Amino acid sequence: MADPSNFAAMDDVSATTGMSILPMVAMPSQVEATINRYLRANAELSEISHDLDAKVKRAVDIEDDEDEAASPVARFVNLLISQAIDDRCSDIHIEPQEDGLEVRYRIDGVLHVFQKAPKSMTQGVISRIKVMADLDIGERRRPQDGRITVRHGGKNIDLRVATLPTVWGETVVMRILSTPAGNLRVKDLNFSPENLAIYQKAYQRPYGMVLVTGPTGSGKSTTLYATLGDVAKPDINIITVEDPVEFRMKGINQVQVNAKAGLTFAAALRSILRADPDVVLIGEIRDAETATIAIEASLTRHLVLSTLHTNDAPSAVTRLTEMGVEPFLVSS
């Protein structure tokens, strides 16, 4: 607030919200700009959704011949993404409900309802996002993964897209990947000095395996890309296998998993090991076959970097064993 001594205003807000107020000082122009931005975004979204609901009594088909960029659905989706980036969201959740479409933003780890739209918009919005992510809009029974790159604020922003069929239709979650991959460095990840030294010693070895573990959203992929930024040199060959490729990095050969074509993590990894790599990055170890090949590669003078979904680092040993990896390989 511009005037933190305005106790009457704080009392009014506290009485309305039922919450305690902690005043923070800001310039009047900043307060006004923030209020206008939120009000304008919500007003535009409401106007678009109401206009579409009034004019369209069925879900909008993105494949129509009309100009997609000018359609209400396209403007609605574009505004959702733009506002999420401005609000520094990590994820956008677009969820069909029985009576409409709900949009939620994850900010600082907490989901907030941002917008509710008429049910008539549901299929059009989902289809529009699937087209942008180069997904099959005709496939509604199976989950799909894709990627969108948008231009915002003078820079490219990547979004990782995942769809999931539910009883009310397909939900879409878009993860905003806003950090430029080429600028990532391990020293910028806020490690403690002790842990930074331990981790740098691990990935600076010429061969071996480095597993980055943790729960969803803990920064596993970010840490791996920062590590690639540190180890990338003109005199070494780095190859990655990912699903999907989250950041495109110059000078690194990145392979996208394609299960439909038979290119699984394990199949891609076998081919990669015949391509004379020095460093191999595996986006995630998901099964015993991939884990076994990765460990064996690390024992044959390759540096292997990968992630494993666990709650903490010690659980990685248990997780690999539960996958069916031979104990002697885990201990190696």
Short mmCIF file of C-alpha atoms in Angstrom, two decimals:
data_model
loop_
_atom_site.label_atom_id
_atom_site.label_comp_id
_atom_site.label_asym_id
_atom_site.label_seq_id
_atom_site.Cartn_x
_atom_site.Cartn_y
_atom_site.Cartn_z
CA MET A 1 0.00 0.00 0.00
CA ALA A 2 1.10 3.53 -0.69
CA ASP A 3 0.33 4.69 2.86
CA PRO A 4 1.09 2.03 5.50
CA SER A 5 -0.17 4.36 8.21
CA ASN A 6 -3.72 4.22 6.83
CA PHE A 7 -5.09 2.07 9.62
CA ALA A 8 -8.71 2.67 8.58
CA ALA A 9 -8.04 1.04 5.21
CA MET A 10 -6.31 -1.90 6.86
CA ASP A 11 -9.25 -2.34 9.27
CA ASP A 12 -11.67 -2.35 6.32
CA VAL A 13 -9.67 -4.98 4.42
CA SER A 14 -9.29 -7.10 7.56
CA ALA A 15 -13.02 -6.94 8.26
CA THR A 16 -13.86 -7.87 4.66
CA THR A 17 -11.40 -10.74 4.29
CA GLY A 18 -11.28 -11.99 7.88
CA MET A 19 -7.49 -12.01 7.71
CA SER A 20 -4.67 -10.22 9.47
CA ILE A 21 -3.07 -7.45 7.43
CA LEU A 22 0.68 -6.99 7.10
CA PRO A 23 1.28 -3.66 5.30
CA MET A 24 4.02 -3.45 2.68
CA VAL A 25 5.13 -0.16 1.17
CA ALA A 26 4.84 0.42 -2.58
CA MET A 27 4.73 3.40 -4.89
CA PRO A 28 1.19 4.63 -5.69
CA SER A 29 1.86 4.07 -9.39
CA GLN A 30 2.85 0.43 -8.73
CA VAL A 31 -0.30 -0.21 -6.69
CA GLU A 32 -2.48 1.30 -9.38
CA ALA A 33 -0.75 -0.62 -12.16
CA THR A 34 -1.15 -3.92 -10.32
CA ILE A 35 -4.84 -3.34 -9.62
CA ASN A 36 -5.48 -2.33 -13.21
CA ARG A 37 -3.64 -5.36 -14.54
CA TYR A 38 -5.70 -7.82 -12.50
CA LEU A 39 -9.00 -6.07 -13.12
CA ARG A 40 -8.30 -5.73 -16.83
CA ALA A 41 -7.30 -9.37 -17.22
CA ASN A 42 -10.35 -10.66 -15.39
CA ALA A 43 -12.62 -8.25 -17.24
CA GLU A 44 -11.21 -9.32 -20.61
CA LEU A 45 -11.53 -13.01 -19.77
CA SER A 46 -15.10 -12.56 -18.56
CA GLU A 47 -16.00 -10.54 -21.65
CA ILE A 48 -14.53 -13.18 -23.95
CA SER A 49 -16.23 -16.09 -22.16
CA HIS A 50 -19.61 -14.36 -22.00
CA ASP A 51 -19.38 -13.31 -25.65
CA LEU A 52 -18.55 -16.84 -26.69
CA ASP A 53 -21.27 -18.33 -24.53
CA ALA A 54 -23.84 -16.00 -26.04
CA LYS A 55 -22.80 -16.62 -29.63
CA VAL A 56 -21.84 -20.28 -29.53
CA LYS A 57 -24.18 -22.93 -28.15
CA ARG A 58 -21.76 -25.71 -28.89
CA ALA A 59 -18.06 -26.28 -28.25
CA VAL A 60 -15.93 -24.36 -30.71
CA ASP A 61 -14.03 -26.54 -33.18
CA ILE A 62 -10.48 -25.22 -33.56
CA GLU A 63 -10.25 -26.83 -36.98
CA ASP A 64 -12.84 -24.47 -38.46
CA ASP A 65 -11.73 -22.30 -41.34
CA GLU A 66 -12.13 -19.09 -39.38
CA ASP A 67 -9.09 -17.11 -38.35
CA GLU A 68 -7.88 -18.94 -35.26
CA ALA A 69 -5.82 -16.08 -33.87
CA ALA A 70 -8.85 -13.78 -33.86
CA SER A 71 -11.33 -16.28 -32.40
CA PRO A 72 -12.66 -15.82 -28.86
CA VAL A 73 -11.17 -19.18 -27.85
CA ALA A 74 -7.70 -18.19 -29.09
CA ARG A 75 -7.88 -14.84 -27.33
CA PHE A 76 -9.06 -16.54 -24.14
CA VAL A 77 -6.16 -19.04 -24.19
CA ASN A 78 -3.60 -16.37 -25.06
CA LEU A 79 -4.76 -14.17 -22.20
CA LEU A 80 -4.67 -17.08 -19.74
CA ILE A 81 -1.06 -17.81 -20.64
CA SER A 82 -0.01 -14.15 -20.68
CA GLN A 83 -1.57 -13.46 -17.29
CA ALA A 84 -0.01 -16.60 -15.78
CA ILE A 85 3.45 -15.52 -16.92
CA ASP A 86 2.91 -12.01 -15.52
CA ASP A 87 1.79 -13.50 -12.20
CA ARG A 88 4.87 -15.76 -12.07
CA CYS A 89 2.84 -18.93 -11.96
CA SER A 90 4.56 -22.29 -12.14
CA ASP A 91 1.55 -24.15 -13.54
CA ILE A 92 -1.78 -23.46 -15.26
CA HIS A 93 -4.56 -25.98 -14.55
CA ILE A 94 -7.50 -26.03 -16.98
CA GLU A 95 -10.13 -28.37 -15.59
CA PRO A 96 -13.56 -29.25 -17.02
CA GLN A 97 -16.28 -29.44 -14.38
CA GLU A 98 -19.90 -30.56 -14.51
CA ASP A 99 -21.13 -26.99 -14.89
CA GLY A 100 -18.25 -25.28 -16.71
CA LEU A 101 -14.52 -24.82 -17.10
CA GLU A 102 -12.29 -23.85 -14.18
CA VAL A 103 -8.84 -22.30 -14.53
CA ARG A 104 -6.42 -22.40 -11.61
CA TYR A 105 -2.93 -20.94 -11.25
CA ARG A 106 -0.24 -22.43 -9.01
CA ILE A 107 1.64 -19.58 -7.37
CA ASP A 108 4.30 -20.25 -4.72
CA GLY A 109 3.17 -23.87 -4.56
CA VAL A 110 -0.51 -23.09 -3.90
CA LEU A 111 -3.36 -23.40 -6.42
CA HIS A 112 -5.71 -20.42 -6.79
CA VAL A 113 -8.94 -20.29 -8.80
CA PHE A 114 -8.37 -17.63 -11.45
CA GLN A 115 -11.31 -17.91 -13.83
CA LYS A 116 -14.48 -19.89 -14.47
CA ALA A 117 -15.84 -20.11 -17.99
CA PRO A 118 -19.09 -21.46 -19.49
CA LYS A 119 -19.29 -25.14 -20.29
CA SER A 120 -19.68 -24.29 -23.98
CA MET A 121 -16.03 -23.16 -24.04
CA THR A 122 -14.59 -26.39 -22.68
CA GLN A 123 -13.90 -28.36 -25.85
CA GLY A 124 -12.79 -25.31 -27.80
CA VAL A 125 -10.23 -24.25 -25.18
CA ILE A 126 -8.84 -27.79 -24.78
CA SER A 127 -8.63 -28.27 -28.55
CA ARG A 128 -6.93 -24.90 -29.04
CA ILE A 129 -4.21 -25.80 -26.53
CA LYS A 130 -3.73 -29.23 -28.10
CA VAL A 131 -3.28 -27.63 -31.52
CA MET A 132 -0.72 -25.19 -30.09
CA ALA A 133 1.14 -28.11 -28.47
CA ASP A 134 1.02 -30.20 -31.65
CA LEU A 135 -1.08 -32.91 -29.98
CA ASP A 136 -3.73 -35.14 -31.56
CA ILE A 137 -7.02 -33.30 -31.01
CA GLY A 138 -8.95 -36.42 -32.02
CA GLU A 139 -7.43 -38.49 -29.21
CA ARG A 140 -9.41 -37.85 -26.02
CA ARG A 141 -9.09 -41.21 -24.27
CA ARG A 142 -5.35 -41.26 -23.59
CA PRO A 143 -2.99 -38.81 -21.85
CA GLN A 144 -0.73 -36.79 -24.15
CA ASP A 145 2.36 -34.66 -23.60
CA GLY A 146 3.52 -31.72 -25.69
CA ARG A 147 5.17 -28.36 -25.71
CA ILE A 148 4.26 -24.76 -26.55
CA THR A 149 6.61 -21.84 -27.14
CA VAL A 150 5.15 -18.34 -26.84
CA ARG A 151 6.64 -14.88 -27.21
CA HIS A 152 6.04 -12.72 -24.15
CA GLY A 153 7.77 -9.59 -22.95
CA GLY A 154 10.35 -9.78 -25.71
CA LYS A 155 11.53 -13.32 -24.94
CA ASN A 156 10.50 -16.88 -25.68
CA ILE A 157 8.69 -18.77 -22.93
CA ASP A 158 8.31 -22.55 -23.09
CA LEU A 159 5.34 -24.41 -21.63
CA ARG A 160 5.22 -28.15 -21.03
CA VAL A 161 1.70 -29.44 -21.73
CA ALA A 162 0.08 -32.57 -20.29
CA THR A 163 -3.49 -33.75 -20.90
CA LEU A 164 -5.42 -36.26 -18.82
CA PRO A 165 -8.89 -37.73 -19.54
CA THR A 166 -11.43 -37.31 -16.70
CA VAL A 167 -15.15 -37.97 -16.32
CA TRP A 168 -15.95 -34.37 -17.36
CA GLY A 169 -13.46 -34.18 -20.21
CA GLU A 170 -9.73 -33.68 -20.67
CA THR A 171 -7.82 -31.64 -18.13
CA VAL A 172 -4.77 -29.70 -19.26
CA VAL A 173 -1.81 -28.72 -17.10
CA MET A 174 0.77 -26.33 -18.52
CA ARG A 175 4.09 -26.02 -16.70
CA ILE A 176 5.74 -22.65 -17.39
CA LEU A 177 9.46 -23.03 -18.06
CA SER A 178 10.63 -19.47 -17.97
CA THR A 179 14.36 -19.81 -17.21
CA PRO A 180 16.59 -19.55 -20.30
CA ALA A 181 18.45 -22.87 -20.45
CA GLY A 182 21.63 -21.33 -21.80
CA ASN A 183 21.94 -19.14 -18.69
CA LEU A 184 21.54 -21.93 -16.13
CA ARG A 185 24.55 -22.62 -13.94
CA VAL A 186 24.82 -24.78 -10.83
CA LYS A 187 26.28 -21.94 -8.78
CA ASP A 188 23.04 -19.99 -9.32
CA LEU A 189 20.80 -22.68 -7.75
CA ASN A 190 21.26 -21.55 -4.14
CA PHE A 191 23.13 -24.62 -2.94
CA SER A 192 24.87 -24.24 0.39
CA PRO A 193 28.67 -23.93 -0.08
CA GLU A 194 29.18 -27.43 1.30
CA ASN A 195 26.56 -29.07 -0.94
CA LEU A 196 27.73 -27.08 -3.95
CA ALA A 197 31.27 -28.42 -3.52
CA ILE A 198 30.01 -32.00 -3.13
CA TYR A 199 27.76 -31.80 -6.20
CA GLN A 200 30.38 -30.12 -8.40
CA LYS A 201 32.90 -32.81 -7.48
CA ALA A 202 30.38 -35.48 -8.54
CA TYR A 203 29.61 -34.16 -12.03
CA GLN A 204 33.15 -33.00 -12.78
CA ARG A 205 34.36 -36.60 -12.84
CA PRO A 206 34.99 -38.02 -16.33
CA TYR A 207 32.59 -40.92 -15.82
CA GLY A 208 30.07 -42.28 -13.33
CA MET A 209 26.41 -41.64 -12.58
CA VAL A 210 24.78 -38.63 -10.94
CA LEU A 211 21.16 -39.04 -9.85
CA VAL A 212 19.14 -35.96 -8.91
CA THR A 213 16.19 -37.06 -6.78
CA GLY A 214 13.21 -35.40 -5.17
CA PRO A 215 9.42 -34.97 -5.39
CA THR A 216 7.56 -33.29 -8.25
CA GLY A 217 8.41 -29.61 -8.63
CA SER A 218 11.55 -29.78 -6.49
CA GLY A 219 13.84 -28.63 -9.31
CA LYS A 220 15.30 -31.91 -10.59
CA SER A 221 15.18 -30.96 -14.27
CA THR A 222 16.41 -27.44 -13.55
CA THR A 223 19.40 -28.87 -11.71
CA LEU A 224 20.21 -31.20 -14.59
CA TYR A 225 20.08 -28.42 -17.18
CA ALA A 226 22.27 -26.24 -14.98
CA THR A 227 24.72 -29.14 -14.79
CA LEU A 228 24.73 -29.43 -18.58
CA GLY A 229 25.48 -25.73 -18.77
CA ASP A 230 28.55 -26.31 -16.62
CA VAL A 231 29.91 -29.41 -18.36
CA ALA A 232 29.19 -28.39 -21.97
CA LYS A 233 32.42 -27.85 -23.90
CA PRO A 234 33.31 -27.97 -27.61
CA ASP A 235 35.55 -31.01 -27.08
CA ILE A 236 32.90 -33.33 -25.61
CA ASN A 237 29.78 -34.94 -27.09
CA ILE A 238 26.64 -34.51 -24.98
CA ILE A 239 23.44 -36.38 -25.88
CA THR A 240 20.15 -36.24 -23.97
CA VAL A 241 17.02 -38.38 -24.11
CA GLU A 242 13.97 -36.62 -22.72
CA ASP A 243 10.19 -36.81 -22.58
CA PRO A 244 9.56 -34.08 -23.49
CA VAL A 245 12.58 -31.91 -24.28
CA GLU A 246 11.98 -29.05 -21.83
CA PHE A 247 14.76 -26.65 -22.85
CA ARG A 248 16.55 -26.54 -26.17
CA MET A 249 20.27 -26.03 -25.64
CA LYS A 250 22.82 -24.99 -28.25
CA GLY A 251 25.59 -27.48 -28.96
CA ILE A 252 23.80 -30.41 -27.31
CA ASN A 253 22.14 -33.30 -29.18
CA GLN A 254 18.69 -33.70 -27.66
CA VAL A 255 16.49 -36.72 -28.42
CA GLN A 256 12.72 -36.68 -27.88
CA VAL A 257 11.14 -39.94 -26.70
CA ASN A 258 8.44 -41.18 -29.09
CA ALA A 259 6.66 -44.22 -27.69
CA LYS A 260 4.38 -44.51 -30.76
CA ALA A 261 7.44 -44.97 -32.96
CA GLY A 262 9.03 -47.41 -30.51
CA LEU A 263 11.60 -44.87 -29.31
CA THR A 264 11.38 -45.44 -25.55
CA PHE A 265 13.95 -44.30 -23.01
CA ALA A 266 15.62 -47.71 -23.11
CA ALA A 267 15.62 -47.95 -26.92
CA ALA A 268 16.94 -44.41 -27.33
CA LEU A 269 19.62 -45.00 -24.71
CA ARG A 270 20.92 -48.08 -26.54
CA SER A 271 21.22 -46.08 -29.75
CA ILE A 272 22.84 -43.13 -27.98
CA LEU A 273 25.58 -45.35 -26.55
CA ARG A 274 26.55 -46.25 -30.14
CA ALA A 275 26.90 -42.55 -31.02
CA ASP A 276 30.15 -42.00 -29.11
CA PRO A 277 28.81 -39.81 -26.26
CA ASP A 278 30.93 -38.43 -23.45
CA VAL A 279 27.98 -37.26 -21.36
CA VAL A 280 24.47 -38.76 -21.44
CA LEU A 281 21.46 -37.10 -19.83
CA ILE A 282 18.33 -39.19 -19.23
CA GLY A 283 15.31 -37.08 -18.40
CA GLU A 284 13.93 -39.60 -15.92
CA ILE A 285 14.58 -43.21 -14.97
CA ARG A 286 11.16 -44.86 -15.05
CA ASP A 287 11.84 -48.59 -15.31
CA ALA A 288 14.41 -51.28 -14.53
CA GLU A 289 15.57 -51.64 -18.15
CA THR A 290 16.45 -47.94 -18.45
CA ALA A 291 18.09 -47.95 -15.02
CA THR A 292 20.20 -51.01 -15.83
CA ILE A 293 21.41 -49.61 -19.17
CA ALA A 294 22.19 -46.25 -17.53
CA ILE A 295 24.20 -47.82 -14.72
CA GLU A 296 26.11 -50.05 -17.13
CA ALA A 297 26.88 -47.01 -19.30
CA SER A 298 28.29 -45.18 -16.29
CA LEU A 299 30.63 -48.11 -15.69
CA THR A 300 32.01 -47.89 -19.24
CA ARG A 301 33.54 -44.41 -19.05
CA HIS A 302 30.42 -42.33 -19.66
CA LEU A 303 29.12 -39.60 -17.39
CA VAL A 304 25.40 -40.28 -16.95
CA LEU A 305 23.06 -37.67 -15.50
CA SER A 306 19.45 -38.47 -14.64
CA THR A 307 16.56 -37.93 -12.25
CA LEU A 308 14.55 -40.26 -10.06
CA HIS A 309 11.22 -39.52 -8.43
CA THR A 310 11.67 -40.01 -4.67
CA ASN A 311 11.00 -38.01 -1.53
CA ASP A 312 14.69 -37.74 -0.61
CA ALA A 313 18.16 -38.80 -1.74
CA PRO A 314 18.55 -41.98 0.40
CA SER A 315 15.29 -43.32 -1.05
CA ALA A 316 16.96 -43.56 -4.47
CA VAL A 317 18.67 -46.81 -3.45
CA THR A 318 15.36 -48.34 -2.34
CA ARG A 319 13.60 -47.07 -5.47
CA LEU A 320 16.14 -48.63 -7.82
CA THR A 321 15.94 -51.93 -5.94
CA GLU A 322 12.13 -51.89 -6.09
CA MET A 323 12.34 -51.34 -9.85
CA GLY A 324 14.18 -54.63 -10.12
CA VAL A 325 17.71 -53.38 -10.67
CA GLU A 326 20.24 -55.96 -9.51
CA PRO A 327 21.72 -55.06 -6.09
CA PHE A 328 25.30 -55.40 -7.37
CA LEU A 329 24.57 -52.72 -10.01
CA VAL A 330 23.01 -50.40 -7.43
CA SER A 331 26.03 -50.79 -5.15
CA SER A 332 28.42 -50.10 -8.01
#
